[in-house]
Short mmCIF file of C-alpha atoms in Angstrom, two decimals:
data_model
loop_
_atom_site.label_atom_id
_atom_site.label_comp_id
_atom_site.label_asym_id
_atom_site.label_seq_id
_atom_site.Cartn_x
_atom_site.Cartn_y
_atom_site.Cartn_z
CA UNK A 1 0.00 0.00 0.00
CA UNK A 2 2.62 2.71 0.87
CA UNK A 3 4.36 1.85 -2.36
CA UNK A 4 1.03 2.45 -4.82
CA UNK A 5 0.64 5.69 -2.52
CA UNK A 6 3.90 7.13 -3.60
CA UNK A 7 3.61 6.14 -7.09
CA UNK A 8 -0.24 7.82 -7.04
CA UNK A 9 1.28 11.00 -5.67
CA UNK A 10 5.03 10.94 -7.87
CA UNK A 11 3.23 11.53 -11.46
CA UNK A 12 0.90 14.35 -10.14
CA UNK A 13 3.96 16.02 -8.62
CA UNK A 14 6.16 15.33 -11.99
CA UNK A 15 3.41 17.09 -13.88
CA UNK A 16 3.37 20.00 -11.54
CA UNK A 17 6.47 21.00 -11.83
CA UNK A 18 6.31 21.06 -15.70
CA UNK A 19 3.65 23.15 -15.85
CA UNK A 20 3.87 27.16 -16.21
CA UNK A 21 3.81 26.85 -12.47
CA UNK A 22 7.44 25.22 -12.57
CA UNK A 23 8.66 27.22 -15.28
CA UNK A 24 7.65 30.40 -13.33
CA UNK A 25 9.30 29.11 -9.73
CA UNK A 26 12.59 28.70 -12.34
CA UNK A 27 12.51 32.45 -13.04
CA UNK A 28 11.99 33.31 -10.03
CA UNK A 29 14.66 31.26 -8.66
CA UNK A 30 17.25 32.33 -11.85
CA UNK A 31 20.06 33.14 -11.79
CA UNK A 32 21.71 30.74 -9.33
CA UNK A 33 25.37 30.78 -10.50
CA UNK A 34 27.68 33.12 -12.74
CA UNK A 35 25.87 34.05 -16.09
CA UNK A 36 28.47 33.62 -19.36
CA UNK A 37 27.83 36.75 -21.68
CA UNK A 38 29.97 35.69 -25.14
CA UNK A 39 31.14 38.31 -27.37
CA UNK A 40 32.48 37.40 -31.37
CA UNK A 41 35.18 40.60 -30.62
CA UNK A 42 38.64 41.01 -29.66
CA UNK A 43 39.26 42.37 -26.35
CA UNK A 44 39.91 45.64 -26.32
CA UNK A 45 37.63 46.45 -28.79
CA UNK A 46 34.73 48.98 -28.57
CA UNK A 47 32.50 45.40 -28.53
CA UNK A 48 34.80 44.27 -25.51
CA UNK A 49 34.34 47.24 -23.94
CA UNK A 50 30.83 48.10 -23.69
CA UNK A 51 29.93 44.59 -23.27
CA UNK A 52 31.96 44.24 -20.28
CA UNK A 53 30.52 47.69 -18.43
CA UNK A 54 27.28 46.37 -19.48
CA UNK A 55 27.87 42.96 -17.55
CA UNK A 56 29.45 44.70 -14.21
CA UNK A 57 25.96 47.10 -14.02
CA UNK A 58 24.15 43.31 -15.29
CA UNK A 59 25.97 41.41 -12.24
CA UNK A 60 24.69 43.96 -9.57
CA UNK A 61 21.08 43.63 -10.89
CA UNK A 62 20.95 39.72 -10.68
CA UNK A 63 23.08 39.81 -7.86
CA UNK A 64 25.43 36.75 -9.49
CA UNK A 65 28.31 37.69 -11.49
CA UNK A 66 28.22 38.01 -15.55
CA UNK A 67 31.72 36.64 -16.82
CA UNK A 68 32.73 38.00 -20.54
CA UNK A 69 34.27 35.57 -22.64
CA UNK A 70 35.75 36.30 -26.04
CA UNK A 71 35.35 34.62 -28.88
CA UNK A 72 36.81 36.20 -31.88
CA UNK A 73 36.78 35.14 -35.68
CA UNK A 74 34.29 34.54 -38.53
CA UNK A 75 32.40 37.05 -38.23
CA UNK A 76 30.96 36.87 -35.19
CA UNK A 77 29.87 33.93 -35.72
CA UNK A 78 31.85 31.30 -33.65
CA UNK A 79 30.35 33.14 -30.90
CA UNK A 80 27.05 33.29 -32.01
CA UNK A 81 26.85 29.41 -32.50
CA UNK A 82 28.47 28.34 -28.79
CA UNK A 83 25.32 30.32 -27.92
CA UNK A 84 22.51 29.05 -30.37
CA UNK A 85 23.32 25.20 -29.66
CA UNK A 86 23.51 26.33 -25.29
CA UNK A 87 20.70 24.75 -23.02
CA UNK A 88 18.38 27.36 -22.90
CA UNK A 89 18.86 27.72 -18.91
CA UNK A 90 19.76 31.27 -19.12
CA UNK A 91 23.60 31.04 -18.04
CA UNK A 92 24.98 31.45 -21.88
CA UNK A 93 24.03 34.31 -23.50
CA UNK A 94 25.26 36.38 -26.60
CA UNK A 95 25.92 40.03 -27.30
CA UNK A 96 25.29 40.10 -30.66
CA UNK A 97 26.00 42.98 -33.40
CA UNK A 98 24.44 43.46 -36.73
CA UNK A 99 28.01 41.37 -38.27
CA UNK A 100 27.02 38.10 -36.84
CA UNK A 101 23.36 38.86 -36.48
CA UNK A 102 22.66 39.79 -40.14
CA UNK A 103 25.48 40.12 -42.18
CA UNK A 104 26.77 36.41 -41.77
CA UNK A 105 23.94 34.73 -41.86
CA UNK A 106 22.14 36.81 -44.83
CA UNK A 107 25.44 37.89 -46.89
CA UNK A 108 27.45 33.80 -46.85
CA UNK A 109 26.28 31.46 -49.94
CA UNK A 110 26.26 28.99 -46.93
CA UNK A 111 24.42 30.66 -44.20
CA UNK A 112 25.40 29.79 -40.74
CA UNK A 113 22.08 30.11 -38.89
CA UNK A 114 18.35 31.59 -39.52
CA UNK A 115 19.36 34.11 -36.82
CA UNK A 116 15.01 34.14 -35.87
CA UNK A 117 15.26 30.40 -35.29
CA UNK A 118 18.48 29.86 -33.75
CA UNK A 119 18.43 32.76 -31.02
CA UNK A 120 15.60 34.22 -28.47
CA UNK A 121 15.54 38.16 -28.65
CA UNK A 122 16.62 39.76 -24.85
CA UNK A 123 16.87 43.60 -25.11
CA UNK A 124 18.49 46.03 -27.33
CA UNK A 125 22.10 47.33 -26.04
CA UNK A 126 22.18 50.25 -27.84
CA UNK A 127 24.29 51.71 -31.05
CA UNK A 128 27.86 52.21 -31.28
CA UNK A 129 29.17 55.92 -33.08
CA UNK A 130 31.31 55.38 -35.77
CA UNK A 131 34.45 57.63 -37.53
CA UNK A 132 36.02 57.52 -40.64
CA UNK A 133 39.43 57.80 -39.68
CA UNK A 134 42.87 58.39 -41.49
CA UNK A 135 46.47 58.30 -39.85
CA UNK A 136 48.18 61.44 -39.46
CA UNK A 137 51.12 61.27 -41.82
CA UNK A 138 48.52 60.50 -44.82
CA UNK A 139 47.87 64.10 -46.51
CA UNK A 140 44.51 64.42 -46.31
CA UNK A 141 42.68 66.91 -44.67
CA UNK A 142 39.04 65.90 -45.82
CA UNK A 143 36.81 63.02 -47.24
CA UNK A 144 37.12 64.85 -50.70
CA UNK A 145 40.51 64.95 -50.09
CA UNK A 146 41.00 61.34 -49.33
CA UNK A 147 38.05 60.24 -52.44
CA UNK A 148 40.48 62.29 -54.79
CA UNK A 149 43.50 60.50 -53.25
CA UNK A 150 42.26 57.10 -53.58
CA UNK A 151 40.26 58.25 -57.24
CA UNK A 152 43.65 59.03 -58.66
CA UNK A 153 45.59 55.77 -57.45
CA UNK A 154 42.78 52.98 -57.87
CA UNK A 155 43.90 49.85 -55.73
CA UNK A 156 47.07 51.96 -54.26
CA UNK A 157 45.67 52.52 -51.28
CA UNK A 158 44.32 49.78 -47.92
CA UNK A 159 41.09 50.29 -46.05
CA UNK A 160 40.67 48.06 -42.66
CA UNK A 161 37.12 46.64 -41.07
CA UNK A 162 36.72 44.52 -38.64
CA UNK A 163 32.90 44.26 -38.80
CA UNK A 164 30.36 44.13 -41.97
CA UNK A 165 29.13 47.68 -40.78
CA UNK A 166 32.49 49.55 -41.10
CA UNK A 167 32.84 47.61 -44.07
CA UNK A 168 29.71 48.69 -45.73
CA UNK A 169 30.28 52.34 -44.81
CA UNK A 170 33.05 51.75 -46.97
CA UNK A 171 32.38 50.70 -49.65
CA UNK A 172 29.10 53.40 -49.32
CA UNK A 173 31.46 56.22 -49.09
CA UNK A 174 34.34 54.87 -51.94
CA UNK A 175 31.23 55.03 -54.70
CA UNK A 176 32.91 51.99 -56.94
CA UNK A 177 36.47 53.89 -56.23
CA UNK A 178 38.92 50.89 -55.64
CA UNK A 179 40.23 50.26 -52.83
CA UNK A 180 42.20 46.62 -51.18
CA UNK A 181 40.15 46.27 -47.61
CA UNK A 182 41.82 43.99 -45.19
CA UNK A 183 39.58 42.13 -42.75
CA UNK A 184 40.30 42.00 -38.88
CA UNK A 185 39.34 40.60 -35.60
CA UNK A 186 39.08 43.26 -33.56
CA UNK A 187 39.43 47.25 -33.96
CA UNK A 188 42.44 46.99 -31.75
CA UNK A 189 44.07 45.27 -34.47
CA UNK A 190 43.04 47.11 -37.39
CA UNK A 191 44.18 50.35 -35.11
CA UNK A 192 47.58 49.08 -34.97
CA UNK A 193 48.32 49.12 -38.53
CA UNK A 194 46.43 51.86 -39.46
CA UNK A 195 49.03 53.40 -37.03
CA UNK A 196 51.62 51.35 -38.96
CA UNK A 197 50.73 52.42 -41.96
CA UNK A 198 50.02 49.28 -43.45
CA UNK A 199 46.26 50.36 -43.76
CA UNK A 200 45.52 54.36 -45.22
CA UNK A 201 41.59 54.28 -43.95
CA UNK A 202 39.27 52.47 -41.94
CA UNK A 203 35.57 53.25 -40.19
CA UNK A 204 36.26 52.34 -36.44
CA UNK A 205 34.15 52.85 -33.34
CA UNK A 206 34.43 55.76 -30.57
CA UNK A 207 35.73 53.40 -28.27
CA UNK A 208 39.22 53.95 -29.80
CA UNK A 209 39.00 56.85 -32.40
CA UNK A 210 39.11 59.88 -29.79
CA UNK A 211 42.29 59.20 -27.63
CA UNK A 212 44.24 58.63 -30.74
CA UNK A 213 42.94 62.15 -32.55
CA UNK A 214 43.90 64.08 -29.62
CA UNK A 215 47.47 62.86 -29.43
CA UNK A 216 47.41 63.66 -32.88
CA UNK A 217 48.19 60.02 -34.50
CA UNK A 218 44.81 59.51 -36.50
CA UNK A 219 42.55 62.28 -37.92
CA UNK A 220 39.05 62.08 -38.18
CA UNK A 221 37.50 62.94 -40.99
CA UNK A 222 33.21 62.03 -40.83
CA UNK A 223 31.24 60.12 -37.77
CA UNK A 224 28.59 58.44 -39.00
CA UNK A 225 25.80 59.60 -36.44
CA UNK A 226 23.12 62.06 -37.05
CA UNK A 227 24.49 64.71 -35.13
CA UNK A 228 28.07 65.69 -34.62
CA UNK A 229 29.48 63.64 -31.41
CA UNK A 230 30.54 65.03 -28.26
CA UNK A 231 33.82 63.05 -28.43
CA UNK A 232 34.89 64.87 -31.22
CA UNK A 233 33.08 67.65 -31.42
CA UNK A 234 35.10 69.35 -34.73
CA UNK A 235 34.43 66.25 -36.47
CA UNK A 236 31.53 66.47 -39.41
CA UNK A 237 28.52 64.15 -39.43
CA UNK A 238 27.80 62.83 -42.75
CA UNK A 239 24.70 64.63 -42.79
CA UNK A 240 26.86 68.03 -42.51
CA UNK A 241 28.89 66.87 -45.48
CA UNK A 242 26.28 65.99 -48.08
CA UNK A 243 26.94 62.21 -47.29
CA UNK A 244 23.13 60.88 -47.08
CA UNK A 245 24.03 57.35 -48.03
CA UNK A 246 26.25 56.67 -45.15
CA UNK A 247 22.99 54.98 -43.65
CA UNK A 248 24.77 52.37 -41.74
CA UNK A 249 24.13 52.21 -37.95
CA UNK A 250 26.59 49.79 -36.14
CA UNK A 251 23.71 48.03 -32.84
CA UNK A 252 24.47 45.70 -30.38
CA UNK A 253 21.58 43.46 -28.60
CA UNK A 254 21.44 40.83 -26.00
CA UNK A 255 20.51 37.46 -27.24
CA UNK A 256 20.11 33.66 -25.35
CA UNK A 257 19.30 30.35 -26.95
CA UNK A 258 16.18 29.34 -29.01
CA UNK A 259 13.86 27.70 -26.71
CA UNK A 260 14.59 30.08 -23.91
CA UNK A 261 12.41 30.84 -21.01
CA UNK A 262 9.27 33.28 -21.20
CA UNK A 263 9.68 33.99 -17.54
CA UNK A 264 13.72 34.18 -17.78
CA UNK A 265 13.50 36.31 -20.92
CA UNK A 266 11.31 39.04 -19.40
CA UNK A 267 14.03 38.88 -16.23
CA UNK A 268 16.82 39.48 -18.09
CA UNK A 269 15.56 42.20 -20.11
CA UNK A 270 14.06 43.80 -17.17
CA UNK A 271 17.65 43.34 -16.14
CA UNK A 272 19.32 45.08 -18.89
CA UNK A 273 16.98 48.00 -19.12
CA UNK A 274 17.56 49.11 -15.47
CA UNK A 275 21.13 48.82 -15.72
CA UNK A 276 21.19 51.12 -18.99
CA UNK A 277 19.34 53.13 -17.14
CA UNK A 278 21.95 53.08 -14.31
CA UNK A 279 23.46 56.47 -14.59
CA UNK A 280 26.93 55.56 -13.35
CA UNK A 281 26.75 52.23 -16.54
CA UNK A 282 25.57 55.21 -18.99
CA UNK A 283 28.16 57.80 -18.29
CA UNK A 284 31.03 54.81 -19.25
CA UNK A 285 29.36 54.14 -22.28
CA UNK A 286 28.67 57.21 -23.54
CA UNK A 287 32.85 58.08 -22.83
CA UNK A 288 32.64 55.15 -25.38
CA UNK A 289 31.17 56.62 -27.53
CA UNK A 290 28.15 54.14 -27.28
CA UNK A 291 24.33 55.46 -26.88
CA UNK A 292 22.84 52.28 -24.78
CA UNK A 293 19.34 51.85 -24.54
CA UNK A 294 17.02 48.38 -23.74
CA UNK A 295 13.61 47.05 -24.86
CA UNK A 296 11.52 44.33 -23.85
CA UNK A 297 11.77 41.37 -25.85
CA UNK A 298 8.94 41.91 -28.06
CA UNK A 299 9.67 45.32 -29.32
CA UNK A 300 13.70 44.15 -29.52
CA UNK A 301 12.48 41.66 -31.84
CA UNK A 302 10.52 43.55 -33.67
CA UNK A 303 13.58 46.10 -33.93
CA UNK A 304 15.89 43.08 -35.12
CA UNK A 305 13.65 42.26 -37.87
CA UNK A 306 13.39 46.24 -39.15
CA UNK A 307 17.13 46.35 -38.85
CA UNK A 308 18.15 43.12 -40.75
CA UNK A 309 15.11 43.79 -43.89
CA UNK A 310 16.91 47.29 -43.98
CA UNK A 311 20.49 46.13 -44.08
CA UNK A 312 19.21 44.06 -46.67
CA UNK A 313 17.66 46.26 -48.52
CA UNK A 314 20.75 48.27 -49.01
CA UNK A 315 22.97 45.56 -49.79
CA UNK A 316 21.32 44.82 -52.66
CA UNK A 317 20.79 48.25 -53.50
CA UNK A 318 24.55 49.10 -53.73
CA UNK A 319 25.03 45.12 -55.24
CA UNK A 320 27.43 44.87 -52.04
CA UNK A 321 28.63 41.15 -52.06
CA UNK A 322 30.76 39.50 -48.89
CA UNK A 323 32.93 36.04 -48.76
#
């Protein structure tokens, strides 16, 4: 008898536990060791950077700590897939940018990933600003200046990306003017010989751009936001210069595994809104040169999907092909 009682009460209890009921106790209970937060940059990066001032104001609102781990190459895309095949627990989870989100998997002839089946949309991040930037020794004092340079030695001349977006701004601005681009994995990198002189040009983030202008080793010659930035205040926005098809706008977003959570997706993105809002988190990423703002999942996703039809869009416009 006391052995049919336990079975009669073990499959009620089973079923109990995976009902909504269970699933919400697990969101409640979440997180209940270190969160991993992958990122497909370089450190030292303007990726590395704000993701990892965004997972120190993350830790303090879960109240577990958010570890960074880098995972450079392809892309983005190594890092996108450790977290697109993750158990959908909420401890691995991916900052992803337009490059691994959109580019790689819409741009390859062998698509990685349907990035709106293989990943559950968290929050927003915010947008990176971008500047066209030239080192100092090159004589150029302008973007007509360096369009006539590189219009009068086609193929002479380097450019340096280290994401689709800087890459596309590129080729935007150059018009069909040739030019050799050389890919990286990081900014940091693509700094480095741009400072070498290996590289003439390259679109990098404000992350790195404005300490280098000041000590007077780059110039910068466009930023690619609407408005002048406040990091480099003498420094044109494309709008300013007649440059309306620079329409490229470098995001970041917070994604987990497909098959995440309701109850842990709302948690975390309640999470990551409050510490954007944090005003001591947006002060260090706006020294960044990074605007960071959340959403809830459903208007993030609906964002994704606006962003990746429109990067599209242009692609084909400007018949912008990437191997």
């Amino acid at each position: 008898m006391q052995r049919r009682t336990i079975l009669r009460w073990a499959a009620p209890i089973a079923a109990a536990l995976a009902l909504p009921h269970g699933a919400s106790w697990a969101a409640e209970a979440y997180p209940e060791k270190p969160v991993r937060l992958i990122v497909g940059f370089a450190s030292g990066g303007g990726a590395d950077a704000i993701t990892r001032i965004m997972a120190e104001g993350l830790s303090r609102q879960l109240g577990q700590q958010v570890v960074v781990e880098n995972r450079p190459g392809a892309d983005g895309v190594l890092a996108a897939q450790a977290v697109s095949g993750a158990r959908p627990d909420g401890y691995t989870l991916l900052m992803g940018t337009n490059t691994a989100m959109v580019a790689a998997p819409t741009l390859r002839p062998n698509p990685p990933y349907d990035p709106f089946k293989a990943f559950a949309p968290i929050s927003s991040a915010g947008q990176f600003s971008m500047f066209l930037v030239v080192p100092a020794s090159l004589p150029v004092k302008s973007v007509g200046d360096l369009l006539a340079m590189v219009a009068a030695r086609p193929g002479a001349y380097n450019s340096a990306s280290s994401n689709s977006a800087s890459e596309l701004a590129m080729l935007q601005l150059l018009g069909g003017r040739k030019v050799v681009n050389a890919r990286y994995k990081g900014d940091m990198q693509a700094m480095t010989d741009l400072l070498g002189g290996q590289v003439q040009m390259m679109f990098t983030t404000g992350t790195l751009a404005p300490a280098f202008v000041r000590d007077g080793r780059i110039r910068a010659l466009v930023t690619l936001q609407p408005q002048r930035s406040a990091l480099l205040p003498d420094v044109p926005s494309a709008g300013e210069l007649g440059l309306g098809k620079l329409t490229i706008t470098p995001w970041a977003g917070f994604f987990g595994p497909p098959g995440l959570p309701a109850g842990i997706t709302e948690k975390l993105s309640a999470a990551l809104q409050q510490t954007l809002k944090d005003p001591a988190v947006h002060e260090r990423l706006t020294q960044q040169g990074f605007e960071g703002y959340g959403m809830s999942p459903a208007k993030f996703a609906e964002f994704f999907r606006a962003q990746h039809d429109a990067f599209v869009s242009t692609v084909r416009e400007h018949g912008v092909s990437f191997e």
